[in-house]
Coordinates of C-alpha atoms in Angstrom, one line a residue:
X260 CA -41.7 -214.3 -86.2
X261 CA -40.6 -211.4 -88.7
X262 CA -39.9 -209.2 -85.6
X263 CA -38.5 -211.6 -83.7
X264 CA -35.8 -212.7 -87.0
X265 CA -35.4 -209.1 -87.5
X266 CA -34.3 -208.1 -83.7
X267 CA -32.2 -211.0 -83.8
X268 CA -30.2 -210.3 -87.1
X269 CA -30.0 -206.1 -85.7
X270 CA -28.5 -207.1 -82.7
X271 CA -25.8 -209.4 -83.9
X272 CA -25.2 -206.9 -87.3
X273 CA -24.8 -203.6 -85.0
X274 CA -23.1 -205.2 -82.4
X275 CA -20.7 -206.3 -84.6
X276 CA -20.3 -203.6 -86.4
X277 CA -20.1 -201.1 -83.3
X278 CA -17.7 -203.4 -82.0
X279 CA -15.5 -203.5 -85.3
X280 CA -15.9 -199.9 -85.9
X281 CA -13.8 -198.7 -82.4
X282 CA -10.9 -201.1 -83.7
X283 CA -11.0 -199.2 -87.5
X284 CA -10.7 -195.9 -85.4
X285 CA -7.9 -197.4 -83.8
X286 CA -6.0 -199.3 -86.7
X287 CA -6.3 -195.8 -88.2
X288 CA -4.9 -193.7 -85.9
X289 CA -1.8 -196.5 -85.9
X290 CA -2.1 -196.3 -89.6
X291 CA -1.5 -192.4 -89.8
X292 CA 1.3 -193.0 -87.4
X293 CA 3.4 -195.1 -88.8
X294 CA 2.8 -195.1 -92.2
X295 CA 2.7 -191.8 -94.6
X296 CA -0.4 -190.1 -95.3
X297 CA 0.3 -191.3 -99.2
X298 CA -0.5 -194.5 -98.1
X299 CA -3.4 -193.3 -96.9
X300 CA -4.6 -191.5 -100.1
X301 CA -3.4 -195.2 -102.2
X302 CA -5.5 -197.4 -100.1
X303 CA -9.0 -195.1 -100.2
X304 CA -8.0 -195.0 -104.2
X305 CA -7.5 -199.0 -104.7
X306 CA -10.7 -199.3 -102.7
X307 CA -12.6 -196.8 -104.9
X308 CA -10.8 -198.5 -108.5
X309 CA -12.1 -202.0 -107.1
X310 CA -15.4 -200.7 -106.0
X311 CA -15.7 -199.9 -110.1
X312 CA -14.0 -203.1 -111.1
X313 CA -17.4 -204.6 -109.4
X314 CA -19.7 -203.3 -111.7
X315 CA -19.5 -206.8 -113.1
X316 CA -21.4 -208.0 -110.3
X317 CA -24.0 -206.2 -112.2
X318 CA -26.9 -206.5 -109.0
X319 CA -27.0 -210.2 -109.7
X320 CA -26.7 -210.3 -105.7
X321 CA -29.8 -208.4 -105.5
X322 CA -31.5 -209.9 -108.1
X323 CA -31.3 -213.1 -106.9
X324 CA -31.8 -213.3 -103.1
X325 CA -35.1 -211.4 -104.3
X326 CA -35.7 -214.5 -106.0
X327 CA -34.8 -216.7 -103.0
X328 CA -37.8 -214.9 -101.0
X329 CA -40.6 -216.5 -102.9
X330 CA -39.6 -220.7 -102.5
X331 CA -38.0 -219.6 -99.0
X332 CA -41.0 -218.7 -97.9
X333 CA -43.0 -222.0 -98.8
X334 CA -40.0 -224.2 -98.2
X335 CA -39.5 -225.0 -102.2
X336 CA -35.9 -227.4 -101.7
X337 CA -36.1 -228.2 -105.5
X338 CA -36.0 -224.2 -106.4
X339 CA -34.0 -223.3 -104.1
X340 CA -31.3 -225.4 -105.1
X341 CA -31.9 -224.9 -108.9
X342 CA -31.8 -220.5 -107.7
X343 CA -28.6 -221.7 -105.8
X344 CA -26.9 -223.3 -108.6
X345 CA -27.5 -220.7 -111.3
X346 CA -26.0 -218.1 -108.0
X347 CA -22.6 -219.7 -108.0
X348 CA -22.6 -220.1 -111.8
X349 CA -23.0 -216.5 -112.0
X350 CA -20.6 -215.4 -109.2
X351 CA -17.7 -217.5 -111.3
X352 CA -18.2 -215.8 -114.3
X353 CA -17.9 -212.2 -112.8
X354 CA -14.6 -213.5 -110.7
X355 CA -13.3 -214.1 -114.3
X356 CA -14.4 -211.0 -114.9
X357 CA -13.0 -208.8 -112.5
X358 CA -9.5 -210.6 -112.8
X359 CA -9.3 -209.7 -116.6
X360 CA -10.1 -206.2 -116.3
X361 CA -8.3 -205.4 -113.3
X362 CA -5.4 -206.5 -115.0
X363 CA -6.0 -204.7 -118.3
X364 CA -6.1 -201.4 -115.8
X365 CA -3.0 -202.5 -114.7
X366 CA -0.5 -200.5 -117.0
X367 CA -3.2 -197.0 -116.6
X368 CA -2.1 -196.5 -112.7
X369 CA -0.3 -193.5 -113.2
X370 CA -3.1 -191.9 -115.0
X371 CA -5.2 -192.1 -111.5
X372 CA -2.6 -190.8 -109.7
X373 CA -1.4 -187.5 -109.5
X374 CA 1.8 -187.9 -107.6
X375 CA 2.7 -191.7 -106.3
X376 CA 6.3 -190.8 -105.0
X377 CA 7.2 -192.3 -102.0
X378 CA 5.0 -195.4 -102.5
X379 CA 6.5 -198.6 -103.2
X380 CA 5.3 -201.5 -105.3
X381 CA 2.7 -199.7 -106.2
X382 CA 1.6 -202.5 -108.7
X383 CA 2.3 -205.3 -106.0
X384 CA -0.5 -203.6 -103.8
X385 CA -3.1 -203.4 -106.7
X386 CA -2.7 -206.8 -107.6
X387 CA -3.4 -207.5 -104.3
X388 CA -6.5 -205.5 -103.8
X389 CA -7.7 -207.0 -107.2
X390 CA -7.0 -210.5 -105.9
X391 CA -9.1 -209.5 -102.5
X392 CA -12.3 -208.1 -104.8
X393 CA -12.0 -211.8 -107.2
X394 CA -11.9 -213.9 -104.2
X395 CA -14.6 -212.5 -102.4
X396 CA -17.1 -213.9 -105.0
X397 CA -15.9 -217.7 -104.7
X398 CA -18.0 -218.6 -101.9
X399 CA -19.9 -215.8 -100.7
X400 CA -23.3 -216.6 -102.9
X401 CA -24.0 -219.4 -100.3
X402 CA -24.7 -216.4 -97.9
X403 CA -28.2 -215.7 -99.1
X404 CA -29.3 -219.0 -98.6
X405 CA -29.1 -217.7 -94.6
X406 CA -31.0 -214.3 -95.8
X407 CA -34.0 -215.7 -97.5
X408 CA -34.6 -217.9 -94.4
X409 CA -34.4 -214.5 -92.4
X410 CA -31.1 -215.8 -90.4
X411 CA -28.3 -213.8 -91.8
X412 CA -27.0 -213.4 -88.1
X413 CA -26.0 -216.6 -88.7
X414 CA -22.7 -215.8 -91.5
X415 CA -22.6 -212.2 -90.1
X416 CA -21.9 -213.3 -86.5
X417 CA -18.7 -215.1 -88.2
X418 CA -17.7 -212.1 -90.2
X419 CA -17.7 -209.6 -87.3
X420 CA -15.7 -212.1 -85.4
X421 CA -13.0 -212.4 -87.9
X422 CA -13.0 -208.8 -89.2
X423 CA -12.4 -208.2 -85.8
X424 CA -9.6 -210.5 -85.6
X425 CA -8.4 -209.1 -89.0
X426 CA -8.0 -205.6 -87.7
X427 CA -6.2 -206.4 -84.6
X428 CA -4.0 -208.3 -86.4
X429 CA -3.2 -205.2 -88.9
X430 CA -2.8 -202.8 -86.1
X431 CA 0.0 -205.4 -84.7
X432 CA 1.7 -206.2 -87.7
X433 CA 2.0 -202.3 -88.5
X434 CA 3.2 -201.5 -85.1
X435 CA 6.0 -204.3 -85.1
X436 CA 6.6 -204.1 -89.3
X437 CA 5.4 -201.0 -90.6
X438 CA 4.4 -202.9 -93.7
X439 CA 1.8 -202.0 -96.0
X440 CA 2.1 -205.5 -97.9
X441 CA 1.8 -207.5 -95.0
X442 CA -1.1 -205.0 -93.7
X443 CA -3.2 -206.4 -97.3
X444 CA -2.0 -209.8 -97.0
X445 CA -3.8 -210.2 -93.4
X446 CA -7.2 -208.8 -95.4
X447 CA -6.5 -210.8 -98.1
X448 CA -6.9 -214.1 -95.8
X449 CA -8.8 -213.8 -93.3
X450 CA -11.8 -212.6 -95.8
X451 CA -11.9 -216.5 -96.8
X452 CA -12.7 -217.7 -93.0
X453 CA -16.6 -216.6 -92.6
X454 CA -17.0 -217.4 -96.2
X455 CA -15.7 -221.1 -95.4
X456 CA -17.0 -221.3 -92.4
X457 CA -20.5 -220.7 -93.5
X458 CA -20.3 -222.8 -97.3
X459 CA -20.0 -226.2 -94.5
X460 CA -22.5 -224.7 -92.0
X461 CA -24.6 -224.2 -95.5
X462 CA -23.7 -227.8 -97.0
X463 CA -24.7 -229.4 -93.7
X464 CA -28.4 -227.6 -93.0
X465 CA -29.2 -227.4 -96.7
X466 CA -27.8 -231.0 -97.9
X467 CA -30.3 -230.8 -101.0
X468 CA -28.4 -228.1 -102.8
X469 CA -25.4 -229.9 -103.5
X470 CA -27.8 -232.9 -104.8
X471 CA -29.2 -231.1 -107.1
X472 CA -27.6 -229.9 -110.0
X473 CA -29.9 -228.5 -112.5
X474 CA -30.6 -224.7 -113.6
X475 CA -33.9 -222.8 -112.8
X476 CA -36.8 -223.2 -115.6
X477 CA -36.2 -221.0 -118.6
X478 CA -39.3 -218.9 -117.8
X479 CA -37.8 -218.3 -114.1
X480 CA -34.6 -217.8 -115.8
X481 CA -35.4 -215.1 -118.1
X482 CA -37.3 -213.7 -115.3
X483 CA -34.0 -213.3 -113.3
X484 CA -31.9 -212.3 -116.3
X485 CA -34.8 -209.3 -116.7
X486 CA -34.4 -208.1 -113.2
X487 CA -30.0 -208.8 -113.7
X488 CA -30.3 -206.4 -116.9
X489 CA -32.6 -203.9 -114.6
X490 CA -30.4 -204.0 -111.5
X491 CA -27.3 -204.0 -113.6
X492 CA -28.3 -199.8 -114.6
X493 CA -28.5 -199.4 -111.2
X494 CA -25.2 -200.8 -110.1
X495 CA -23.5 -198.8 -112.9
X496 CA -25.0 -195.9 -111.2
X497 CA -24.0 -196.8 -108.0
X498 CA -20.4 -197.4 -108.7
X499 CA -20.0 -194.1 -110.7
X500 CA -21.5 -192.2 -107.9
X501 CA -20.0 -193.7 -104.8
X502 CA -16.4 -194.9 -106.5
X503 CA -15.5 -192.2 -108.4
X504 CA -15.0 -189.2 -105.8
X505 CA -11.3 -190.4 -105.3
X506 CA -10.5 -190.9 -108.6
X507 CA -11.2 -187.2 -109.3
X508 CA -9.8 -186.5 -106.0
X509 CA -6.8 -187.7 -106.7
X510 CA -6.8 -186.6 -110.4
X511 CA -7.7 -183.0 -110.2
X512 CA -6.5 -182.0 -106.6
X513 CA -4.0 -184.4 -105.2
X514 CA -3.5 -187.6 -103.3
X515 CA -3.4 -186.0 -99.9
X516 CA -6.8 -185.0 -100.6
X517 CA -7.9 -188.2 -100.5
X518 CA -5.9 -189.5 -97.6
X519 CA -8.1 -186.7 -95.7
X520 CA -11.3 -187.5 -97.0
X521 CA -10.5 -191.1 -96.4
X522 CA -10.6 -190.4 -92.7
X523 CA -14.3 -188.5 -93.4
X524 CA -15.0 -191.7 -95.4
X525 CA -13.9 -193.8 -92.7
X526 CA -16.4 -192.3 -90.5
X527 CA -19.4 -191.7 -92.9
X528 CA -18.3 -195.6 -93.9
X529 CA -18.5 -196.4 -90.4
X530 CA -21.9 -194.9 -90.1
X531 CA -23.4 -196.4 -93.5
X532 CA -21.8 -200.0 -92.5
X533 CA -23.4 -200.1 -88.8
X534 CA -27.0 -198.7 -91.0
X535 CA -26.4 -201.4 -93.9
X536 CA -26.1 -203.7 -90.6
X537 CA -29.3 -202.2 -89.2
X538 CA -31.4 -202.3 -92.5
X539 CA -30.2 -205.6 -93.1
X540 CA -31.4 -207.2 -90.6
X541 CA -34.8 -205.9 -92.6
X542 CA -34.2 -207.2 -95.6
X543 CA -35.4 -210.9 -95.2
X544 CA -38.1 -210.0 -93.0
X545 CA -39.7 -207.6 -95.6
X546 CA -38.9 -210.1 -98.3
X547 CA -40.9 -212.2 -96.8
X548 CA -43.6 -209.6 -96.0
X549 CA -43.9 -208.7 -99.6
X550 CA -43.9 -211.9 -101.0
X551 CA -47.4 -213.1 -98.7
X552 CA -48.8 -209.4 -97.3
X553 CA -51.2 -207.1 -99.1
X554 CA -50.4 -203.8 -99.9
X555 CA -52.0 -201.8 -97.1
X556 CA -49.8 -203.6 -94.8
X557 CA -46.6 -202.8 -97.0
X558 CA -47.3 -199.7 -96.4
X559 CA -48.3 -199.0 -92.8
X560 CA -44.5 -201.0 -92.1
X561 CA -42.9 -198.7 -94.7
X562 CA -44.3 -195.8 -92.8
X563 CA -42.8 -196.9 -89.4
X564 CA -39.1 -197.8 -90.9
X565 CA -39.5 -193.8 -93.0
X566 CA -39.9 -192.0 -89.2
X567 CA -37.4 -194.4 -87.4
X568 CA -34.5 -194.1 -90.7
X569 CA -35.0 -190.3 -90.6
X570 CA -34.7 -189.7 -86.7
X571 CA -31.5 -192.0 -87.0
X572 CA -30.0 -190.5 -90.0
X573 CA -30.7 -187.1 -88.6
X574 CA -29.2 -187.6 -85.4
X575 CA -26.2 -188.5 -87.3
X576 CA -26.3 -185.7 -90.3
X577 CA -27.0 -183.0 -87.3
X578 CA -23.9 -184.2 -85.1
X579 CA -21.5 -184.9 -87.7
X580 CA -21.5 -181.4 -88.7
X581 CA -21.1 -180.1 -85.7
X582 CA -18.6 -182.7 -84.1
X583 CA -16.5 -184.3 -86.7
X584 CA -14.0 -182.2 -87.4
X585 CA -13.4 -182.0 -83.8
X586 CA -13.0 -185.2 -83.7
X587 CA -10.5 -186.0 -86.0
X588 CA -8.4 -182.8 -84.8
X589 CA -8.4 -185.0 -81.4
X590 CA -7.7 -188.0 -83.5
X591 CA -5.8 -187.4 -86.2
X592 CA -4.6 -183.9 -86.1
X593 CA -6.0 -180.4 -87.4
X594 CA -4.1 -181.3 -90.2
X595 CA -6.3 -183.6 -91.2
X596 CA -9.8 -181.6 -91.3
X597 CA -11.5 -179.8 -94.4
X598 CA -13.2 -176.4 -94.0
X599 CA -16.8 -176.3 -92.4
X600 CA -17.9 -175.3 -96.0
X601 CA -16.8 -178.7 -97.4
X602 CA -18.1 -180.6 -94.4
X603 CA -20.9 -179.2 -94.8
X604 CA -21.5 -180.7 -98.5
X605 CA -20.3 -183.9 -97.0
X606 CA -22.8 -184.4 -94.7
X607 CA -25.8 -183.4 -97.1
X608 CA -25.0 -186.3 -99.4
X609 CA -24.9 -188.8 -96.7
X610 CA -28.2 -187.2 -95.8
X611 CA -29.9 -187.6 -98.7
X612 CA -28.6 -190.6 -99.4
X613 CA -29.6 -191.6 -96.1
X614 CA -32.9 -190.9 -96.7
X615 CA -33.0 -193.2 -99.6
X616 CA -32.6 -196.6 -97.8
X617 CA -36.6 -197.2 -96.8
X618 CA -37.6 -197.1 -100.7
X619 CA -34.6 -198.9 -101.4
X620 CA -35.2 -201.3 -99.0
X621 CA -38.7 -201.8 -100.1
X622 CA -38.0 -201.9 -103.5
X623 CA -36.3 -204.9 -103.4
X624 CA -38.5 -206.5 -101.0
X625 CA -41.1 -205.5 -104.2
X626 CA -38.9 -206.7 -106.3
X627 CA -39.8 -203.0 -108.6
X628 CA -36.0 -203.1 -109.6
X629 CA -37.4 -202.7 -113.8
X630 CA -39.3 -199.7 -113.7
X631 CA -36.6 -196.8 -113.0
X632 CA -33.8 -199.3 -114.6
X633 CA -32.9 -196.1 -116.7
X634 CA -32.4 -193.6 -113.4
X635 CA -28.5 -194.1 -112.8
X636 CA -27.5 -193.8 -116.3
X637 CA -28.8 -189.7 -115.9
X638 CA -28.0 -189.9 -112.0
X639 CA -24.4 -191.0 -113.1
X640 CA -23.9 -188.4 -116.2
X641 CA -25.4 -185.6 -113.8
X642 CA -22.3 -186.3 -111.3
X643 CA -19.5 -186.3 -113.4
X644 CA -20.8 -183.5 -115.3
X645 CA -21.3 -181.3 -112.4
X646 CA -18.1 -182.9 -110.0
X647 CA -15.7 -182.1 -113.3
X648 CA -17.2 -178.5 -113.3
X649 CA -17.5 -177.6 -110.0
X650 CA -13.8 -179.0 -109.2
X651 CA -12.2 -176.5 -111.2
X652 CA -13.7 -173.7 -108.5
X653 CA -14.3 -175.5 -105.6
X654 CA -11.8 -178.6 -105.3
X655 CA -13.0 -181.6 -103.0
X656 CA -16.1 -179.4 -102.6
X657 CA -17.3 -179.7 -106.0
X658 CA -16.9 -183.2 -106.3
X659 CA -19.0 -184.2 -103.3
X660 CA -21.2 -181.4 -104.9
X661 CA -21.9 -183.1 -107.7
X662 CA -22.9 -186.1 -106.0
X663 CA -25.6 -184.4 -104.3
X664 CA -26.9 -182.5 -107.3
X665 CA -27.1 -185.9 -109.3
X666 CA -29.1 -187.8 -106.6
X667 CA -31.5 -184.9 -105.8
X668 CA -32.3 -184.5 -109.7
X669 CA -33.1 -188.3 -110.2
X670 CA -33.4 -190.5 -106.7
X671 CA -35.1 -188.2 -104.8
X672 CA -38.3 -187.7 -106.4
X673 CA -37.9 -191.1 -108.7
X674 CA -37.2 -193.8 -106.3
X675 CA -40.8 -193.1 -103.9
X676 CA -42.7 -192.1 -107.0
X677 CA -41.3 -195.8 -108.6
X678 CA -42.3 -197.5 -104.9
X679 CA -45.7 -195.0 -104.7
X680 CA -46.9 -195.9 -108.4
X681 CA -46.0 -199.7 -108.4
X682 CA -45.7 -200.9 -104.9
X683 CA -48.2 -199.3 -103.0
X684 CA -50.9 -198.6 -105.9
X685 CA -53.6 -197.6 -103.7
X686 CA -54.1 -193.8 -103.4
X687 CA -50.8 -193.6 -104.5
X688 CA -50.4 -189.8 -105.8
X689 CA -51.8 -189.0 -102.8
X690 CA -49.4 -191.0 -100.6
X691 CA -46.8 -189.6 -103.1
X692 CA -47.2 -186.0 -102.3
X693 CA -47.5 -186.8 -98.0
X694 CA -43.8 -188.3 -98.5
X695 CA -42.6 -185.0 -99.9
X696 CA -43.8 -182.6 -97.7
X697 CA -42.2 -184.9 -95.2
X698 CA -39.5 -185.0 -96.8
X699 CA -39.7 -180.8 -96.8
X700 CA -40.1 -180.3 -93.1
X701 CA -37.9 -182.9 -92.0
X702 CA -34.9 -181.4 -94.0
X703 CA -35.8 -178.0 -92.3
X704 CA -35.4 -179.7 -88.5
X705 CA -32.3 -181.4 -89.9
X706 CA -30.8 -177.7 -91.3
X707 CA -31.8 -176.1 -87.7
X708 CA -30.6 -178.9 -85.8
X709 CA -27.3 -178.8 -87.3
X710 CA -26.6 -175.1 -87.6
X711 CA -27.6 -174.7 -83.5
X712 CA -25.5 -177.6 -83.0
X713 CA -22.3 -176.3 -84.9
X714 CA -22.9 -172.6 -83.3
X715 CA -21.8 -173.8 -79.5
X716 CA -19.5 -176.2 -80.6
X717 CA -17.8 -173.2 -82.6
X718 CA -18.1 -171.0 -79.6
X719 CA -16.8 -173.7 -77.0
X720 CA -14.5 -175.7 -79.6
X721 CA -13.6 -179.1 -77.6
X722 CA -9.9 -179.0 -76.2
X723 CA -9.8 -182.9 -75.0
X724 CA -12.3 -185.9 -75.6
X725 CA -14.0 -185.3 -71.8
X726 CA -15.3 -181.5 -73.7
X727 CA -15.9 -183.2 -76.8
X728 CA -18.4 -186.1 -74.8
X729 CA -19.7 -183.5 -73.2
X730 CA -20.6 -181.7 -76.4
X731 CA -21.8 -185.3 -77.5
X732 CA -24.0 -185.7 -74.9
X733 CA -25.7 -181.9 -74.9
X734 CA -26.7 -182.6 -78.5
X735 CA -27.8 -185.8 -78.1
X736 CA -30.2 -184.6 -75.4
X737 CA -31.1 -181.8 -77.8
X738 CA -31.8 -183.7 -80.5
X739 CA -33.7 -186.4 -78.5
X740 CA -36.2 -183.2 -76.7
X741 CA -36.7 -182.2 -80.4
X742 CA -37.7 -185.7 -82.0
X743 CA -40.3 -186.2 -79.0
X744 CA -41.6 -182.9 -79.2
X745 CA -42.2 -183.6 -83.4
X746 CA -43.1 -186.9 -83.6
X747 CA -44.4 -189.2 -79.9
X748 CA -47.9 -189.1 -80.5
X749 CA -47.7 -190.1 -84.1
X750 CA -49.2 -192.9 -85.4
X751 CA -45.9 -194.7 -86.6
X752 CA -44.4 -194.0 -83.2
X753 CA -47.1 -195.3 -81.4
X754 CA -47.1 -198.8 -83.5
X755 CA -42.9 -198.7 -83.6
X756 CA -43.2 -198.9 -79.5
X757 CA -45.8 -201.0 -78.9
X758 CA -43.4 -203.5 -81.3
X759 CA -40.5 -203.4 -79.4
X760 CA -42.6 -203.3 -76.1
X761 CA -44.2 -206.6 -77.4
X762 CA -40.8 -208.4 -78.3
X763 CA -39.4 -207.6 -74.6
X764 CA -42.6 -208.9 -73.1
X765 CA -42.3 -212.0 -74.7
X766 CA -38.6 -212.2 -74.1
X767 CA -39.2 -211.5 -70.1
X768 CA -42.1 -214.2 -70.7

């Protein structure tokens, strides 16, 4: 049944987001062309500025659905409710939250912004985002309700439907208007349509959550709080690290800096949004695996999902440096593009952060979220210390520099050796040391991969989109001859097959 939830919720999640994605590329491509590059630069910033305003969601998101696993699993109504109710109550008070700050940050604008001329109502447009980031946590808790049953297709079939609506509405309002304010207003409402959509879908499957009104038991609720006040280091480090590289951008080297790394962003988001699909559709089915499995079976799934995340994550690291900035020279315009050398910085930290996603994903499923609570407090002082030095030398360079310097000092050998130690307990230093010199050799394929890969596309650059899906094509077959030769008669291979060879069966059945 796991499998089965999980295949479910991957097809709906990438579909979506595959689908969505190809009307981004397009919306932005109309963006760039009727609207000026500043615009650009002022919408990656907001994003970033709200992304830190959202530190006062302090994990609570995390924390609880982890808690939803346990009574989900045995079909607890009473719990559930009581985990429901203190979910909402929580959400409101950081809505409160967010509001009140982001208009204390209000009058400060100017000091983000190294040059805003030619932008108009600049604080019109930041209310608006702020408005966007309190609203999304009115109804959004009842969500995870969907989650711990292992049925988040469910809300997320809604939201791709109406994000894709959302877009093609912005690409025709900025064709017929060329209005930034309209653009925001469309985002600003249709957010609210999966979100209601799913609170009566919610009310009507789960009718014992609004009949209950009581709090969880205070030994549950200082349980939750605990893992809150551990999760709440690690969203501080997470908002420092990924929502800070425009402000420093924008700071230290200009805004058009960031309206060019936004259209890197939009791709590496692109990327991490169709994989935060993919591992999603994970994250109940694992919850539920570590709330009733042993340990020698956490392990032997976590070593499956470890191959297939790194084949994935290489074959995107690999092509993106050799093929992305010919693709946005085809898209956007050479204009547009940042040296190989910066690229190539780019794609190492969504490498390693790539690689992060199986222990993350497992450590929630563990629920381990206390034991390296103290990790993104040095992760987050390590990347603005080096980002502030190394901008002074090497501009938007340095900054993405830092952020890879800060997560291989602290994630990279913390977060398994936190999952090793505490999760898998059995043979653990031993298990411990196999991941790194994984981790080694892997890297080294990626490195090769990559730098063949970005030789013939150098040598041959692609002059129209036929050469450049050629190119696409010669390195996917490339990278494919080199995964089988590594890693088909593997263990984890062999079991990842005969799983999906099992569902289809059944499904043909």
């Amino acid at each position: 049944m796991r499998t089965r939830y999980t295949l479910i919720n991957m097809v709906v999640n990438v579909g979506g987001q595959l689908m969505n994605q190809a009307l981004l590329f397009i919306s932005r491509m109309v963006f760039i062309h009727y609207l000026s590059a500043a615009y650009l630069g002022i919408n990656g910033l907001f994003t970033d500025v709200l992304g830190i305003l959202n530190f006062a969601e302090l994990g609570i998101g995390t924390a609880m659905i982890y808690s939803l696993y346990e009574p989900a699993a045995k079909n607890d109504e009473h719990r559930l409710a009581q985990l429901m109710n203190l979910y909402r109550l929580l959400y409101r008070i950081v809505a409160v939250v967010v509001l009140l700050v982001g208009l204390a940050l209000m009058p400060f604008l100017g000091f983000f912004i190294k040059d805003s001329s030619g932008i108009e109502h600049l604080r019109l447009i930041y209310l608006m985002y702020v408005a966007n980031s309190v609203c999304s946590y009115l109804l959004s808790y009842k969500n995870s309700i969907y989650l711990a049953y292992q049925k988040a297709y469910v809300r997320n079939l809604w939201a791709q439907l109406c994000d894709a609506v959302k877009t093609l509405l912005q690409i025709v309002l900025i064709v017929l208007t060329g209005n930034f304010i309209l653009y925001l207003a469309v985002q600003f409402v249709m957010q609210f349509i999966p979100n209601i959509i799913v609170s009566v879908k919610v009310d009507k499957e789960f009718p014992y959550l609004k009949e209950c009104g009581e709090l969880p038991e205070k030994e549950e609720f200082h349980g939750i709080l605990r893992n809150i006040g551990a999760m709440s280091f690690h969203k501080l480090g997470t908002v420092i690290v990924r929502n800070t590289d425009s402000l420093l951008m924008s700071s230290f080297v200009g805004l058009l800096s960031v309206g060019i790394y936004s259209n890197y962003k939009l791709i590496l988001s692109g990327i991490n949004n169709l994989m935060d699909k993919f591992s999603n559709a994970f994250t109940g089915s694992l919850g539920n695996l570590g709330a009733i499995e042993d340990e020698t079976r956490v392990y032997s799934i976590y070593r499956e999902l470890d191959l297939l995340f790194f084949v994935i994550y290489a074959y995107w690291t690999a092509g993106l440096f050799a093929l992305s900035n010919a693709f946005i020279t085809l898209c956007f315009g050479a204009e547009y593009c940042f040296s190989a050398a910066t690229v190539a910085v780019l794609v190492t930290e969504f490498y390693v952060s790539g690689q992060r996603k199986v222990n993350l994903l497992f450590r929630e499923a563990k629920g381990l979220f206390w034991y390296d609570r103290y990790k993104p407090l040095f992760e987050s002082a390590i990347n603005l210390a080096a980002s502030l030095l190394l901008v002074q030398k090497f501009g938007v360079a340095g900054i993405l520099g830092g952020t890879v310097i800060s997560t291989v000092t602290t994630c990279f050998w913390m977060e398994p050796y936190i999952l090793m130690r505490y999760g898998i307990r059995e043979d653990w230093q031993g298990k411990l040391k196999d991941y790194f010199v994984r981790y080694a050799e892997r890297a080294a394929v990626v490195a090769v991969l990559a730098a063949v890969s970005y030789g013939w596309v150098s040598f041959c650059p692609a002059k129209n989109i036929g050469w450049f899906l050629l190119d696409g094509v010669l390195y996917t077959l490339l990278f494919g001859a080199v995964m089988a030769a590594l890693h088909r008669n593997t263990p984890e291979f062999d079991r990842l097959k005969g799983r999906v060879t099992a569902v289809l069966k059944r499904r043909k059945d």
